Amino acid sequence: MTPKEVLALCREKGVKAVDLRFMDFPGLWQHFTIPVDKLTEEVFEEGLGFDGSSIRGWQAINESDMLVVPQPDTAIIDPFCKLPTLSMICNIQDPVTREDYTRDPRNVARKAVNYLKSTGIADTCYIGPEIEFFIFDDVRFEQTPNAGYYHIDSIEGQWNRGRRESPNLGYKLRYKEGYFPVPPSDQMMDIRNEMMQLMIECGIDLEAQHHEVGTAGQSEIDMRFDHLVNMADKVMWYKYIIKNVARKHGKTVTCMPKPIFGDNGSGMHTHISLWKGEEPLFAGSGYAGVSQMAIYAIGGLLKHAPALCAFCNPTTNSYKRLVPGFEAPVNLAYSQRNRSAAVRIPMYSPNPKSKRLEYRCPDPSCNPYLAFAALLMAVIDGIQNKIDPGPPLDKDIYDLEPEELEHVPKTPGSLGEALQALRKDHEFLVRGDVFTPDVIDTWIWYKTTNEVEQVQLRPHPYEFCLYYDI
């Protein structure tokens, strides 16, 4: 869509307001809104000013002025605003130099794609994430000097079997049994259908929706793969839609990786493939029907997995999910079909065009622009340096004997460990100026100061269970 076509769409749909959206550093959409008559063709070239010092991880107060530059090909009529509103995703620029801002996550993703093309390896990277999330009925949480707690609830929750609901109809999903009984046990069917339909109306190509393994409304809606930057844009629309549909029904959605103790967390298994022209480069005659290039790509993913966790599993809560026993891939190995491996080669179809790698470590708390860019850079490094991942591991990793398992590398045990891994291993990310040293340093600083240290400082409720009577 061109600027002229966007303006024509506004007239056709009776648009009254234009919402301009961009990504902050950690990974939340930010926005401001202008009257539709302030959107001109010049705005698409010149941008609009805003205060970048108020955005997490961005500018200092003495250099706060920034520009948002709307991208016409991202224009969508917002499905939730009462006033007819058109929303567009924006790139961020420095108003003095007019250069794209290095800490704009979308810019990092765009640079990763351009770097791929410059290597001559491929011209397209397709990404297909499987995003899991929970739909809850109620959530309360607080942290004060003398109190700290959370409480979540769901009509489906196993813990509500004995609750007086006048009447309690008894359809509560047992832990790890949410995949996937029909209604009435699955009580989120209509909400997921509404989410699915709105996504389709917003131009997102979907494949399926279903209940996930966890009790208490764990869900998944699967998008068809797309180009890397487009898919990161779609992930943001995905989150926006599921949260607002849930709110409409008096419910709440979270992409927090591990909100419930003792049940499965929410992951974001991410499918990756490289193409050159019309040729799928990961298809071949080797193990599991993949090419040697794909094997080297696996080597890059596994070698850099600890550092990748800093972007793909970027919260302290992420490491409550990355533990044995809940289908999370804590062991860094690869396999065909085996879902306990960090890298899986799906075997659904013999069609070479469907051949891809599934990297199972990421979770939906990540900033998709940074996570997808980092994964692509690891894949490129594996291919360029012919990194051998070793033999596949086709056994059930969780059933391995301890002496056999100790030789399988593991994901980091905490966000702090992942950030330390990133500090030691980021040369592959800064190639082609994709992730600048400033981006790496700021990410480590922000996450350490605002998340790792803040969680470490506070007593945990379970510590009272363990130690109060000492």
Short mmCIF file of C-alpha atoms in Angstrom, two decimals:
data_model
loop_
_atom_site.label_atom_id
_atom_site.label_comp_id
_atom_site.label_asym_id
_atom_site.label_seq_id
_atom_site.Cartn_x
_atom_site.Cartn_y
_atom_site.Cartn_z
CA MET A 1 0.00 0.00 0.00
CA THR A 2 1.31 3.48 -0.90
CA PRO A 3 0.75 6.73 1.03
CA LYS A 4 -1.86 7.75 -1.55
CA GLU A 5 -3.66 4.45 -1.08
CA VAL A 6 -3.60 4.86 2.71
CA LEU A 7 -5.20 8.29 2.41
CA ALA A 8 -7.80 6.88 0.01
CA LEU A 9 -8.55 4.06 2.48
CA CYS A 10 -9.08 6.64 5.21
CA ARG A 11 -11.64 8.45 3.06
CA GLU A 12 -13.36 5.21 2.02
CA LYS A 13 -13.71 3.91 5.59
CA GLY A 14 -14.58 7.24 7.19
CA VAL A 15 -11.46 7.16 9.36
CA LYS A 16 -11.34 9.92 11.99
CA ALA A 17 -8.08 9.13 13.78
CA VAL A 18 -4.69 7.63 12.90
CA ASP A 19 -2.85 5.60 15.53
CA LEU A 20 0.95 5.50 15.17
CA ARG A 21 2.62 2.51 16.84
CA PHE A 22 6.20 1.56 17.53
CA MET A 23 8.12 -0.89 19.68
CA ASP A 24 9.92 0.01 22.88
CA PHE A 25 13.21 -1.70 23.69
CA PRO A 26 11.95 -4.51 25.99
CA GLY A 27 9.05 -5.39 23.71
CA LEU A 28 5.77 -3.52 24.31
CA TRP A 29 3.89 -1.54 21.69
CA GLN A 30 3.72 2.21 22.29
CA HIS A 31 1.48 4.65 20.42
CA PHE A 32 0.03 8.10 19.97
CA THR A 33 -2.91 9.23 17.88
CA ILE A 34 -3.43 12.12 15.47
CA PRO A 35 -6.59 13.45 13.75
CA VAL A 36 -6.91 11.99 10.28
CA ASP A 37 -6.55 15.42 8.63
CA LYS A 38 -3.01 15.66 10.05
CA LEU A 39 -1.96 12.61 8.03
CA THR A 40 -0.55 13.86 4.76
CA GLU A 41 1.77 12.38 2.16
CA GLU A 42 4.55 14.50 3.64
CA VAL A 43 4.20 12.74 7.01
CA PHE A 44 5.25 9.47 5.40
CA GLU A 45 8.52 11.15 4.37
CA GLU A 46 9.18 13.66 7.14
CA GLY A 47 7.77 11.76 10.12
CA LEU A 48 6.36 13.20 13.34
CA GLY A 49 8.29 14.18 16.46
CA PHE A 50 7.96 12.66 19.93
CA ASP A 51 9.89 12.41 23.21
CA GLY A 52 12.21 9.39 23.04
CA SER A 53 13.51 9.85 26.59
CA SER A 54 10.26 8.48 28.02
CA ILE A 55 10.62 5.14 26.18
CA ARG A 56 12.26 2.33 28.15
CA GLY A 57 15.89 1.77 27.15
CA TRP A 58 16.00 4.65 24.65
CA GLN A 59 17.30 8.22 24.62
CA ALA A 60 18.76 10.36 27.41
CA ILE A 61 16.80 13.43 28.46
CA ASN A 62 19.28 15.77 26.74
CA GLU A 63 18.79 14.12 23.34
CA SER A 64 15.14 13.14 23.60
CA ASP A 65 13.69 14.29 20.27
CA MET A 66 12.90 11.41 17.89
CA LEU A 67 10.79 10.86 14.77
CA VAL A 68 8.17 8.22 14.01
CA VAL A 69 7.93 7.46 10.30
CA PRO A 70 4.67 5.64 9.39
CA GLN A 71 5.00 2.60 7.13
CA PRO A 72 2.06 2.63 4.70
CA ASP A 73 2.21 -1.11 4.00
CA THR A 74 1.32 -1.80 7.67
CA ALA A 75 -1.97 0.15 7.64
CA ILE A 76 -4.91 -1.68 9.26
CA ILE A 77 -8.33 -0.44 10.37
CA ASP A 78 -8.26 -0.94 14.13
CA PRO A 79 -10.92 -3.50 15.14
CA PHE A 80 -11.37 -2.18 18.71
CA CYS A 81 -11.48 1.63 18.65
CA LYS A 82 -14.96 3.18 18.91
CA LEU A 83 -13.88 6.11 16.74
CA PRO A 84 -12.98 4.82 13.24
CA THR A 85 -9.21 4.54 13.52
CA LEU A 86 -6.45 3.47 11.15
CA SER A 87 -3.31 2.06 12.78
CA MET A 88 0.18 1.99 11.28
CA ILE A 89 3.49 0.64 12.51
CA CYS A 90 6.32 3.17 12.40
CA ASN A 91 10.08 3.14 12.03
CA ILE A 92 12.11 5.41 14.31
CA GLN A 93 14.65 7.97 13.09
CA ASP A 94 17.02 10.54 14.56
CA PRO A 95 15.62 13.98 13.63
CA VAL A 96 19.09 15.50 13.11
CA THR A 97 20.82 12.81 11.02
CA ARG A 98 17.63 11.17 9.66
CA GLU A 99 19.32 7.83 10.27
CA ASP A 100 17.29 4.86 11.46
CA TYR A 101 17.59 4.56 15.23
CA THR A 102 19.88 1.72 16.29
CA ARG A 103 17.77 0.84 19.35
CA ASP A 104 14.54 0.61 17.37
CA PRO A 105 13.84 -3.16 17.47
CA ARG A 106 12.16 -3.06 14.06
CA ASN A 107 15.29 -1.51 12.61
CA VAL A 108 17.38 -4.38 14.03
CA ALA A 109 15.08 -6.90 12.34
CA ARG A 110 15.25 -5.03 9.02
CA LYS A 111 19.05 -4.93 9.20
CA ALA A 112 19.21 -8.68 9.89
CA VAL A 113 17.25 -9.38 6.71
CA ASN A 114 19.45 -7.02 4.70
CA TYR A 115 22.56 -8.69 6.12
CA LEU A 116 21.26 -12.10 5.05
CA LYS A 117 20.86 -10.82 1.49
CA SER A 118 24.35 -9.28 1.53
CA THR A 119 25.94 -12.64 2.40
CA GLY A 120 24.55 -14.25 -0.75
CA ILE A 121 23.39 -17.25 1.31
CA ALA A 122 19.69 -16.55 0.77
CA ASP A 123 17.33 -13.72 -0.01
CA THR A 124 14.43 -14.68 2.25
CA CYS A 125 14.03 -15.85 5.83
CA TYR A 126 10.61 -17.22 6.71
CA ILE A 127 9.56 -17.29 10.36
CA GLY A 128 6.58 -19.16 11.82
CA PRO A 129 6.08 -18.82 15.60
CA GLU A 130 3.65 -20.95 17.62
CA ILE A 131 2.50 -18.55 20.32
CA GLU A 132 0.96 -19.95 23.50
CA PHE A 133 -0.87 -17.85 26.09
CA PHE A 134 -3.27 -18.11 29.02
CA ILE A 135 -6.79 -16.70 29.24
CA PHE A 136 -7.63 -16.01 32.89
CA ASP A 137 -10.79 -14.75 34.59
CA ASP A 138 -9.04 -12.74 37.26
CA VAL A 139 -5.55 -11.72 38.30
CA ARG A 140 -4.30 -9.82 41.35
CA PHE A 141 -0.70 -9.14 42.30
CA GLU A 142 1.18 -6.74 44.54
CA GLN A 143 4.64 -6.03 45.89
CA THR A 144 5.15 -3.65 48.82
CA PRO A 145 7.84 -3.47 51.53
CA ASN A 146 5.75 -5.72 53.76
CA ALA A 147 3.77 -7.85 51.28
CA GLY A 148 4.18 -9.73 48.04
CA TYR A 149 1.69 -12.03 46.36
CA TYR A 150 -0.12 -13.01 43.18
CA HIS A 151 -3.47 -14.69 42.68
CA ILE A 152 -4.84 -15.89 39.35
CA ASP A 153 -8.11 -17.64 38.64
CA SER A 154 -9.90 -19.39 35.80
CA ILE A 155 -13.25 -21.09 35.39
CA GLU A 156 -11.30 -24.01 33.88
CA GLY A 157 -8.73 -24.23 36.69
CA GLN A 158 -8.22 -27.67 38.23
CA TRP A 159 -8.04 -26.00 41.63
CA ASN A 160 -11.71 -24.92 41.31
CA ARG A 161 -13.23 -28.41 41.34
CA GLY A 162 -14.65 -27.80 44.81
CA ARG A 163 -15.51 -24.11 44.50
CA ARG A 164 -19.13 -23.03 45.09
CA GLU A 165 -20.15 -21.58 41.72
CA SER A 166 -23.95 -21.95 41.97
CA PRO A 167 -23.72 -24.23 40.12
CA ASN A 168 -20.24 -25.66 39.63
CA LEU A 169 -20.67 -27.78 36.50
CA GLY A 170 -17.48 -29.73 37.09
CA TYR A 171 -15.73 -29.28 33.74
CA LYS A 172 -12.29 -28.43 35.06
CA LEU A 173 -9.23 -29.40 33.04
CA ARG A 174 -6.78 -31.59 34.88
CA TYR A 175 -3.15 -30.45 34.95
CA LYS A 176 -1.38 -31.21 31.65
CA GLU A 177 -4.62 -32.49 30.05
CA GLY A 178 -5.77 -29.41 28.15
CA TYR A 179 -4.51 -30.72 24.77
CA PHE A 180 -7.25 -30.83 23.59
CA PRO A 181 -10.71 -31.97 24.72
CA VAL A 182 -13.83 -30.51 23.09
CA PRO A 183 -16.29 -28.18 24.88
CA PRO A 184 -17.64 -28.03 27.51
CA SER A 185 -14.24 -28.94 29.01
CA ASP A 186 -12.67 -26.46 26.60
CA GLN A 187 -14.48 -23.32 27.72
CA MET A 188 -12.42 -20.91 25.60
CA MET A 189 -13.61 -22.10 22.16
CA ASP A 190 -15.80 -19.10 21.32
CA ILE A 191 -13.24 -16.57 22.55
CA ARG A 192 -10.46 -18.16 20.50
CA ASN A 193 -12.73 -18.23 17.46
CA GLU A 194 -13.40 -14.52 17.86
CA MET A 195 -9.67 -13.86 18.21
CA MET A 196 -9.03 -15.97 15.11
CA GLN A 197 -11.66 -14.19 13.03
CA LEU A 198 -10.42 -10.72 13.98
CA MET A 199 -6.86 -11.70 13.06
CA ILE A 200 -8.06 -12.88 9.65
CA GLU A 201 -9.92 -9.60 9.14
CA CYS A 202 -6.68 -7.77 9.97
CA GLY A 203 -4.88 -9.66 7.20
CA ILE A 204 -3.15 -12.34 9.27
CA ASP A 205 -3.04 -15.75 7.58
CA LEU A 206 -3.89 -18.40 10.19
CA GLU A 207 -3.62 -22.17 10.23
CA ALA A 208 -5.40 -23.33 13.40
CA GLN A 209 -6.52 -22.47 16.91
CA HIS A 210 -6.78 -24.87 19.84
CA HIS A 211 -6.59 -25.31 23.59
CA GLU A 212 -3.10 -26.03 24.85
CA VAL A 213 -1.84 -28.54 27.40
CA GLY A 214 -2.23 -26.45 30.53
CA THR A 215 -5.32 -26.12 32.69
CA ALA A 216 -6.91 -22.69 33.21
CA GLY A 217 -7.35 -21.55 29.64
CA GLN A 218 -3.97 -22.14 28.01
CA SER A 219 -4.43 -21.49 24.28
CA GLU A 220 -2.65 -21.33 20.96
CA ILE A 221 -3.48 -19.71 17.61
CA ASP A 222 -1.07 -20.58 14.82
CA MET A 223 -0.08 -18.11 12.12
CA ARG A 224 1.18 -19.18 8.71
CA PHE A 225 4.85 -18.36 8.17
CA ASP A 226 5.88 -15.02 6.69
CA HIS A 227 8.94 -12.87 6.00
CA LEU A 228 10.85 -12.07 9.19
CA VAL A 229 9.88 -8.40 9.65
CA ASN A 230 6.29 -8.99 8.55
CA MET A 231 5.99 -11.81 11.06
CA ALA A 232 7.32 -9.67 13.91
CA ASP A 233 4.69 -7.06 12.98
CA LYS A 234 2.04 -9.78 13.02
CA VAL A 235 3.14 -10.99 16.46
CA MET A 236 2.42 -7.52 17.81
CA TRP A 237 -1.02 -7.47 16.21
CA TYR A 238 -1.58 -10.99 17.54
CA LYS A 239 -0.89 -9.91 21.12
CA TYR A 240 -2.98 -6.76 20.71
CA ILE A 241 -5.96 -8.74 19.43
CA ILE A 242 -5.92 -11.57 21.98
CA LYS A 243 -5.62 -9.14 24.88
CA ASN A 244 -8.42 -6.87 23.68
CA VAL A 245 -10.82 -9.70 22.79
CA ALA A 246 -10.27 -11.19 26.23
CA ARG A 247 -10.90 -7.80 27.85
CA LYS A 248 -14.14 -7.47 25.88
CA HIS A 249 -15.32 -10.72 27.52
CA GLY A 250 -14.23 -9.70 31.00
CA LYS A 251 -11.16 -11.91 30.88
CA THR A 252 -7.43 -11.25 30.75
CA VAL A 253 -4.65 -12.69 28.59
CA THR A 254 -0.99 -13.10 29.52
CA CYS A 255 2.02 -14.17 27.47
CA MET A 256 4.00 -14.59 30.70
CA PRO A 257 5.91 -17.86 30.21
CA LYS A 258 5.12 -19.56 33.53
CA PRO A 259 2.16 -18.11 35.42
CA ILE A 260 1.03 -21.43 36.98
CA PHE A 261 3.17 -23.62 39.23
CA GLY A 262 3.11 -27.34 38.47
CA ASP A 263 1.69 -27.13 34.93
CA ASN A 264 3.07 -26.39 31.48
CA GLY A 265 4.25 -22.89 30.67
CA SER A 266 3.74 -20.96 27.46
CA GLY A 267 6.36 -21.30 24.76
CA MET A 268 6.84 -19.85 21.30
CA HIS A 269 8.31 -22.63 19.18
CA THR A 270 9.73 -20.80 16.18
CA HIS A 271 10.01 -22.32 12.70
CA ILE A 272 12.80 -21.01 10.47
CA SER A 273 13.63 -21.59 6.82
CA LEU A 274 15.86 -19.89 4.25
CA TRP A 275 15.00 -19.51 0.58
CA LYS A 276 16.76 -18.22 -2.51
CA GLY A 277 14.33 -17.25 -5.22
CA GLU A 278 11.83 -20.11 -5.30
CA GLU A 279 14.27 -22.66 -3.86
CA PRO A 280 13.92 -23.90 -0.25
CA LEU A 281 17.50 -24.13 0.98
CA PHE A 282 16.86 -26.37 3.99
CA ALA A 283 15.47 -29.28 1.95
CA GLY A 284 17.89 -32.03 0.97
CA SER A 285 18.76 -35.70 1.14
CA GLY A 286 20.50 -35.76 4.50
CA TYR A 287 19.23 -36.62 7.97
CA ALA A 288 15.46 -36.05 8.25
CA GLY A 289 15.39 -34.84 4.65
CA VAL A 290 17.38 -31.66 5.24
CA SER A 291 20.36 -30.14 3.44
CA GLN A 292 23.88 -29.75 4.75
CA MET A 293 23.12 -26.03 4.99
CA ALA A 294 20.30 -26.82 7.42
CA ILE A 295 22.63 -28.97 9.52
CA TYR A 296 25.10 -26.08 9.77
CA ALA A 297 22.19 -23.76 10.66
CA ILE A 298 21.34 -26.13 13.52
CA GLY A 299 24.97 -25.93 14.61
CA GLY A 300 24.72 -22.15 14.81
CA LEU A 301 21.50 -22.27 16.82
CA LEU A 302 22.87 -24.79 19.33
CA LYS A 303 26.28 -23.13 19.67
CA HIS A 304 24.77 -19.73 20.40
CA ALA A 305 21.68 -20.95 22.29
CA PRO A 306 22.80 -19.65 25.72
CA ALA A 307 23.31 -16.15 24.29
CA LEU A 308 20.11 -16.39 22.24
CA CYS A 309 18.19 -17.00 25.46
CA ALA A 310 18.94 -13.41 26.48
CA PHE A 311 16.65 -12.27 23.64
CA CYS A 312 14.39 -15.30 23.14
CA ASN A 313 13.74 -15.92 26.86
CA PRO A 314 14.21 -12.40 28.21
CA THR A 315 12.41 -12.46 31.57
CA THR A 316 13.25 -13.89 34.95
CA ASN A 317 9.99 -15.84 34.68
CA SER A 318 11.21 -17.46 31.43
CA TYR A 319 13.48 -19.73 33.45
CA LYS A 320 10.57 -21.08 35.48
CA ARG A 321 9.42 -22.57 32.14
CA LEU A 322 12.86 -23.80 31.02
CA VAL A 323 12.94 -26.67 33.52
CA PRO A 324 12.71 -30.45 32.95
CA GLY A 325 9.35 -32.18 32.96
CA PHE A 326 7.04 -29.67 31.25
CA GLU A 327 7.92 -30.21 27.56
CA ALA A 328 10.35 -27.27 27.63
CA PRO A 329 13.63 -27.93 25.80
CA VAL A 330 16.33 -27.40 28.42
CA ASN A 331 18.73 -29.76 26.62
CA LEU A 332 20.57 -28.36 23.59
CA ALA A 333 20.25 -31.13 21.03
CA TYR A 334 18.47 -31.69 17.72
CA SER A 335 16.26 -34.43 16.38
CA GLN A 336 13.53 -35.28 13.90
CA ARG A 337 10.06 -35.40 15.43
CA ASN A 338 11.42 -35.44 19.00
CA ARG A 339 9.75 -32.58 20.90
CA SER A 340 12.15 -32.84 23.83
CA ALA A 341 15.02 -31.49 21.68
CA ALA A 342 15.84 -27.77 21.43
CA VAL A 343 15.83 -28.02 17.63
CA ARG A 344 13.25 -30.26 16.00
CA ILE A 345 12.91 -31.08 12.31
CA PRO A 346 9.16 -31.45 11.68
CA MET A 347 8.23 -34.45 9.53
CA TYR A 348 4.61 -33.59 8.69
CA SER A 349 5.12 -33.45 4.93
CA PRO A 350 7.61 -34.79 2.35
CA ASN A 351 7.22 -31.59 0.32
CA PRO A 352 10.64 -29.83 0.15
CA LYS A 353 8.88 -26.47 0.53
CA SER A 354 7.73 -27.46 4.02
CA LYS A 355 11.24 -28.31 5.24
CA ARG A 356 12.26 -26.06 8.10
CA LEU A 357 13.85 -26.04 11.54
CA GLU A 358 11.79 -25.62 14.70
CA TYR A 359 13.69 -23.87 17.48
CA ARG A 360 11.73 -24.69 20.63
CA CYS A 361 13.41 -22.59 23.30
CA PRO A 362 11.77 -19.13 22.79
CA ASP A 363 8.77 -17.93 24.74
CA PRO A 364 6.17 -15.25 23.93
CA SER A 365 7.53 -12.71 26.43
CA CYS A 366 10.24 -11.86 23.90
CA ASN A 367 10.53 -8.80 21.68
CA PRO A 368 9.87 -10.57 18.35
CA TYR A 369 11.97 -8.18 16.27
CA LEU A 370 15.06 -8.79 18.41
CA ALA A 371 14.41 -12.51 18.92
CA PHE A 372 13.85 -13.30 15.24
CA ALA A 373 16.85 -11.18 14.22
CA ALA A 374 19.08 -12.98 16.74
CA LEU A 375 17.92 -16.40 15.52
CA LEU A 376 18.66 -15.46 11.92
CA MET A 377 22.13 -14.21 12.85
CA ALA A 378 22.88 -17.53 14.62
CA VAL A 379 21.69 -19.46 11.56
CA ILE A 380 23.89 -17.35 9.27
CA ASP A 381 26.91 -17.89 11.54
CA GLY A 382 26.34 -21.63 11.54
CA ILE A 383 26.22 -21.71 7.74
CA GLN A 384 29.17 -19.37 7.16
CA ASN A 385 31.42 -21.18 9.62
CA LYS A 386 30.12 -24.69 8.88
CA ILE A 387 29.38 -25.37 12.52
CA ASP A 388 28.83 -29.10 13.05
CA PRO A 389 26.10 -29.80 15.63
CA GLY A 390 27.25 -33.40 16.05
CA PRO A 391 24.93 -36.42 15.79
CA PRO A 392 21.19 -36.07 16.39
CA LEU A 393 19.61 -37.26 19.61
CA ASP A 394 16.52 -39.26 18.71
CA LYS A 395 15.90 -40.69 22.17
CA ASP A 396 13.48 -39.20 24.68
CA ILE A 397 15.92 -36.87 26.38
CA TYR A 398 13.95 -36.89 29.62
CA ASP A 399 14.45 -40.68 29.87
CA LEU A 400 18.23 -40.61 29.42
CA GLU A 401 20.41 -42.03 32.17
CA PRO A 402 22.13 -39.33 34.27
CA GLU A 403 25.60 -40.24 33.02
CA GLU A 404 24.38 -39.90 29.40
CA LEU A 405 22.45 -36.70 30.07
CA GLU A 406 25.39 -34.90 31.67
CA HIS A 407 27.10 -34.70 28.28
CA VAL A 408 24.15 -32.87 26.70
CA PRO A 409 24.56 -29.05 26.99
CA LYS A 410 21.81 -27.16 28.81
CA THR A 411 20.06 -23.82 28.47
CA PRO A 412 20.97 -21.20 31.10
CA GLY A 413 19.28 -21.61 34.47
CA SER A 414 18.40 -17.94 34.89
CA LEU A 415 18.13 -14.65 33.04
CA GLY A 416 21.34 -13.55 34.73
CA GLU A 417 23.18 -16.55 33.26
CA ALA A 418 21.73 -15.85 29.81
CA LEU A 419 22.88 -12.21 29.97
CA GLN A 420 26.36 -13.36 30.96
CA ALA A 421 26.36 -15.72 27.98
CA LEU A 422 25.36 -12.82 25.73
CA ARG A 423 28.15 -10.69 27.16
CA LYS A 424 30.68 -13.40 26.22
CA ASP A 425 29.13 -14.46 22.91
CA HIS A 426 27.75 -11.66 20.73
CA GLU A 427 30.28 -11.25 17.93
CA PHE A 428 27.92 -13.11 15.58
CA LEU A 429 25.18 -10.56 16.34
CA VAL A 430 27.14 -7.39 15.58
CA ARG A 431 28.18 -8.44 12.08
CA GLY A 432 26.81 -6.13 9.43
CA ASP A 433 25.99 -3.63 12.19
CA VAL A 434 22.77 -5.58 12.85
CA PHE A 435 22.99 -5.53 16.64
CA THR A 436 25.29 -2.64 17.48
CA PRO A 437 27.51 -2.89 20.59
CA ASP A 438 25.32 -0.15 22.07
CA VAL A 439 22.22 -2.34 21.63
CA ILE A 440 23.94 -5.32 23.27
CA ASP A 441 25.29 -3.25 26.17
CA THR A 442 21.97 -1.46 26.73
CA TRP A 443 20.03 -4.73 26.69
CA ILE A 444 22.33 -6.32 29.27
CA TRP A 445 22.25 -3.18 31.44
CA TYR A 446 18.48 -2.74 31.24
CA LYS A 447 17.64 -6.37 31.96
CA THR A 448 20.18 -6.67 34.78
CA THR A 449 19.24 -3.41 36.51
CA ASN A 450 15.48 -3.43 36.05
CA GLU A 451 14.67 -7.12 36.23
CA VAL A 452 17.40 -9.47 37.50
CA GLU A 453 18.53 -7.29 40.41
CA GLN A 454 15.01 -6.16 41.30
CA VAL A 455 13.79 -9.75 41.63
CA GLN A 456 16.88 -10.72 43.61
CA LEU A 457 16.26 -7.90 46.09
CA ARG A 458 12.75 -8.98 47.08
CA PRO A 459 11.72 -11.80 49.41
CA HIS A 460 9.82 -14.57 47.62
CA PRO A 461 6.51 -15.77 49.12
CA TYR A 462 7.73 -19.35 49.13
CA GLU A 463 10.69 -18.33 51.29
CA PHE A 464 8.21 -17.76 54.11
CA CYS A 465 7.03 -21.37 53.70
CA LEU A 466 10.61 -22.57 53.87
CA TYR A 467 12.21 -20.34 56.47
CA TYR A 468 9.75 -18.39 58.62
CA ASP A 469 10.05 -20.74 61.59
CA ILE A 470 13.85 -20.81 61.56
#
